[in-house]
Coordinates of C-alpha atoms in Angstrom, one line a residue:
F7 CA 95.2 121.0 87.3
A8 CA 97.5 121.2 90.8
F9 CA 101.2 121.5 91.2
Q10 CA 103.5 121.3 94.5
V11 CA 103.7 124.7 96.3
M12 CA 107.5 125.0 97.8
N13 CA 106.9 127.0 101.1
P14 CA 109.5 129.1 100.7
L15 CA 111.6 131.1 103.6
V16 CA 110.8 134.4 102.8
A17 CA 107.4 136.3 101.5
Q18 CA 106.5 136.1 97.3
G19 CA 105.8 138.9 95.2
P20 CA 102.9 137.8 92.8
A21 CA 103.0 135.1 90.3
A22 CA 101.4 134.9 87.2
A23 CA 100.5 131.3 85.2
S24 CA 100.0 130.1 82.1
I25 CA 98.4 126.7 80.7
Y26 CA 99.1 125.9 77.3
A27 CA 97.7 122.0 76.0
E28 CA 98.0 120.6 72.1
G29 CA 99.0 123.5 71.2
V30 CA 96.6 125.9 72.4
A31 CA 97.6 129.0 74.5
V32 CA 95.6 130.2 77.8
E33 CA 95.7 134.1 78.5
E34 CA 98.7 134.7 81.0
K35 CA 96.3 135.1 85.0
Q36 CA 97.9 136.6 87.7
F37 CA 97.6 135.1 91.1
T38 CA 95.5 136.6 93.4
H39 CA 95.1 136.5 96.8
A40 CA 91.7 134.3 98.1
P41 CA 88.7 135.5 99.8
L42 CA 88.4 135.4 103.9
A43 CA 87.4 131.7 103.4
L44 CA 90.5 131.3 102.5
A45 CA 94.5 132.8 104.2
A46 CA 96.8 133.5 101.9
L47 CA 100.0 130.9 102.2
S48 CA 102.0 132.6 105.4
V49 CA 105.5 131.5 105.7
V50 CA 106.5 129.6 109.0
D51 CA 110.4 129.8 108.8
C52 CA 110.0 125.1 110.1
A53 CA 113.0 123.2 109.4
P54 CA 112.6 120.2 106.6
G55 CA 111.3 116.7 108.7
T56 CA 109.6 119.6 110.9
W57 CA 105.6 120.5 110.5
S58 CA 104.0 123.8 112.1
T59 CA 101.0 124.1 114.4
E60 CA 98.7 126.2 113.3
I61 CA 100.1 129.3 116.9
G62 CA 103.6 128.8 114.2
E63 CA 105.3 126.1 117.0
C64 CA 107.6 124.1 114.8
L65 CA 107.6 120.0 115.9
P66 CA 109.8 116.8 114.3
C67 CA 107.7 114.8 112.4
D68 CA 106.4 111.5 114.4
Q69 CA 107.6 108.6 112.9
G70 CA 106.9 106.8 110.4
T71 CA 106.2 110.0 108.3
Y72 CA 108.2 113.0 107.1
A73 CA 108.4 116.3 105.3
I74 CA 110.9 117.5 103.4
D75 CA 109.6 121.0 102.7
C76 CA 110.4 123.6 105.3
G77 CA 106.7 125.0 107.0
V78 CA 104.4 122.5 106.6
S79 CA 100.8 121.9 108.6
S80 CA 100.9 118.1 108.5
C81 CA 104.2 115.9 107.8
A82 CA 103.1 112.5 105.1
S83 CA 103.8 109.2 106.1
C84 CA 106.1 106.4 104.5
H85 CA 105.0 103.7 101.5
P86 CA 104.7 100.1 102.5
G87 CA 108.5 99.3 101.9
T88 CA 110.0 102.2 103.5
F89 CA 110.1 103.9 107.4
A90 CA 111.4 106.5 108.5
Y91 CA 112.0 107.1 112.5
I92 CA 111.6 111.1 114.1
G93 CA 112.3 114.2 112.3
E94 CA 112.9 112.8 109.4
T95 CA 113.3 114.3 105.6
G96 CA 112.8 111.2 103.4
C97 CA 111.4 107.4 104.1
T98 CA 114.0 104.7 104.2
D99 CA 113.9 101.9 102.1
C100 CA 113.6 98.7 103.9
S101 CA 117.5 97.0 104.1
V102 CA 117.7 93.4 102.3
G103 CA 116.1 90.4 105.0
T104 CA 113.0 93.2 106.4
F105 CA 109.7 94.7 104.9
A106 CA 107.0 97.0 105.5
Q107 CA 103.6 96.2 104.7
D108 CA 102.0 99.3 105.9
Y109 CA 101.8 102.6 105.0
G110 CA 103.8 105.2 108.3
S111 CA 105.9 102.0 109.3
T112 CA 107.7 103.1 112.3
S113 CA 109.7 100.5 111.2
C114 CA 111.1 97.1 109.1
S115 CA 110.0 93.9 110.3
A116 CA 112.7 91.0 109.9
C117 CA 111.4 88.6 107.5
P118 CA 110.9 85.2 109.4
S119 CA 113.5 82.3 110.0
G120 CA 114.1 79.6 107.8
T121 CA 113.6 82.8 105.0
F122 CA 115.8 85.2 103.3
G123 CA 116.1 88.4 101.9
P124 CA 117.8 89.3 98.4
V125 CA 115.4 93.0 97.8
T126 CA 115.4 96.4 99.6
G127 CA 112.7 97.7 100.2
A128 CA 109.8 94.8 99.9
L129 CA 106.8 95.4 101.2
S130 CA 105.1 92.3 102.8
R131 CA 106.9 89.2 103.8
Y132 CA 105.7 87.5 100.1
D133 CA 107.6 90.0 98.6
G134 CA 110.7 90.8 99.9
C135 CA 111.5 86.6 102.0
V136 CA 112.3 83.5 99.5
D137 CA 112.5 80.1 101.7
C138 CA 115.3 78.1 102.3
K139 CA 115.5 75.2 100.4
P140 CA 115.3 72.0 102.1
G141 CA 118.8 71.0 103.9
N142 CA 119.6 75.0 104.3
F143 CA 118.4 77.4 106.8
S144 CA 118.0 81.5 107.7
E145 CA 117.8 83.3 111.5
T146 CA 117.6 86.4 112.6
W147 CA 119.8 88.7 114.8
T148 CA 119.4 91.7 116.5
T149 CA 121.6 94.9 115.6
W150 CA 121.9 98.5 117.6
E151 CA 120.1 101.7 116.1
P152 CA 121.2 104.4 117.4
R153 CA 119.1 106.7 115.4
I154 CA 116.1 105.1 118.2
D155 CA 118.7 103.8 120.6
A156 CA 117.0 100.3 120.1
W157 CA 118.0 97.0 119.2
V158 CA 115.7 95.9 116.1
E159 CA 115.3 92.6 114.4
V160 CA 117.6 91.5 111.2
Q161 CA 117.3 88.8 108.7
A162 CA 120.0 87.1 107.0
T163 CA 120.5 88.0 102.9
E164 CA 120.7 84.3 101.9
C165 CA 121.2 80.5 103.1
T166 CA 123.6 78.4 104.7
V167 CA 124.3 74.8 104.7
C168 CA 122.7 72.9 107.8
P169 CA 125.4 72.4 110.3
Q170 CA 126.3 68.8 111.3
G171 CA 124.1 67.1 114.1
H172 CA 121.3 69.4 112.8
F173 CA 118.3 68.8 110.2
C174 CA 116.9 72.0 107.4
E175 CA 113.1 70.8 106.5
G176 CA 113.7 74.9 104.2
A177 CA 111.4 77.4 105.0
K178 CA 112.6 76.7 109.0
D179 CA 115.2 77.6 111.3
K180 CA 117.6 74.8 112.5
T181 CA 116.8 71.6 114.3
K182 CA 118.8 69.9 116.4
C183 CA 118.9 65.9 116.1
P184 CA 117.0 64.3 119.1
G185 CA 119.3 62.8 121.9
G186 CA 120.6 59.9 121.1
T187 CA 121.4 60.4 117.9
Y188 CA 123.9 62.2 115.4
Q189 CA 124.1 63.0 111.7
A190 CA 127.9 64.0 111.0
S191 CA 126.9 65.4 107.6
F192 CA 126.3 69.4 106.4
G193 CA 122.7 69.9 104.6
I194 CA 120.6 67.4 105.9
A195 CA 116.9 68.0 105.2
S196 CA 115.5 65.5 107.3
K197 CA 114.9 64.2 110.7
A198 CA 115.5 60.7 109.4
A199 CA 118.2 61.3 108.5
C200 CA 119.7 61.5 112.3
E201 CA 121.6 59.0 113.4
V202 CA 121.8 56.5 116.3

């Protein structure tokens, strides 16, 4: 059997465990310190969101990883559909209009132009990005993310009706009517509808 060990901030006394399975009890056993090959658990006073080196130095978790407990020897990778910045204690779901398909993602990718993202935590473009219907479009834009001091790309959460003077074939961005033509209507899906 296995169980998660939460590294305490102070040394703990000996522990005991009892195992029960389908009405059969096993005698309670005291834990003992392991032989030299396996050192006893040492307590390192590192904050959550950090990990401890072999010499006890506390370092923040890298982007794409996290640590819930104090004193861990390594940080865990975020699952697909989530991401983490430096020193995080957990991963954040990708917002609507974005996705992350890899373990240990440091950011989420925006759905491509001509699609929209209606769900959070999307694992891939095909899991979280829906094509706009002909006569509609969407486009990406950027927003400032102060936690990483950088611009990040974001996608629309719904499609917009194609504007005048443009045509929208669906699953793409809007396209301006060719020179010498114009379209006075909204929601046009074909270049052929652009009039002279």
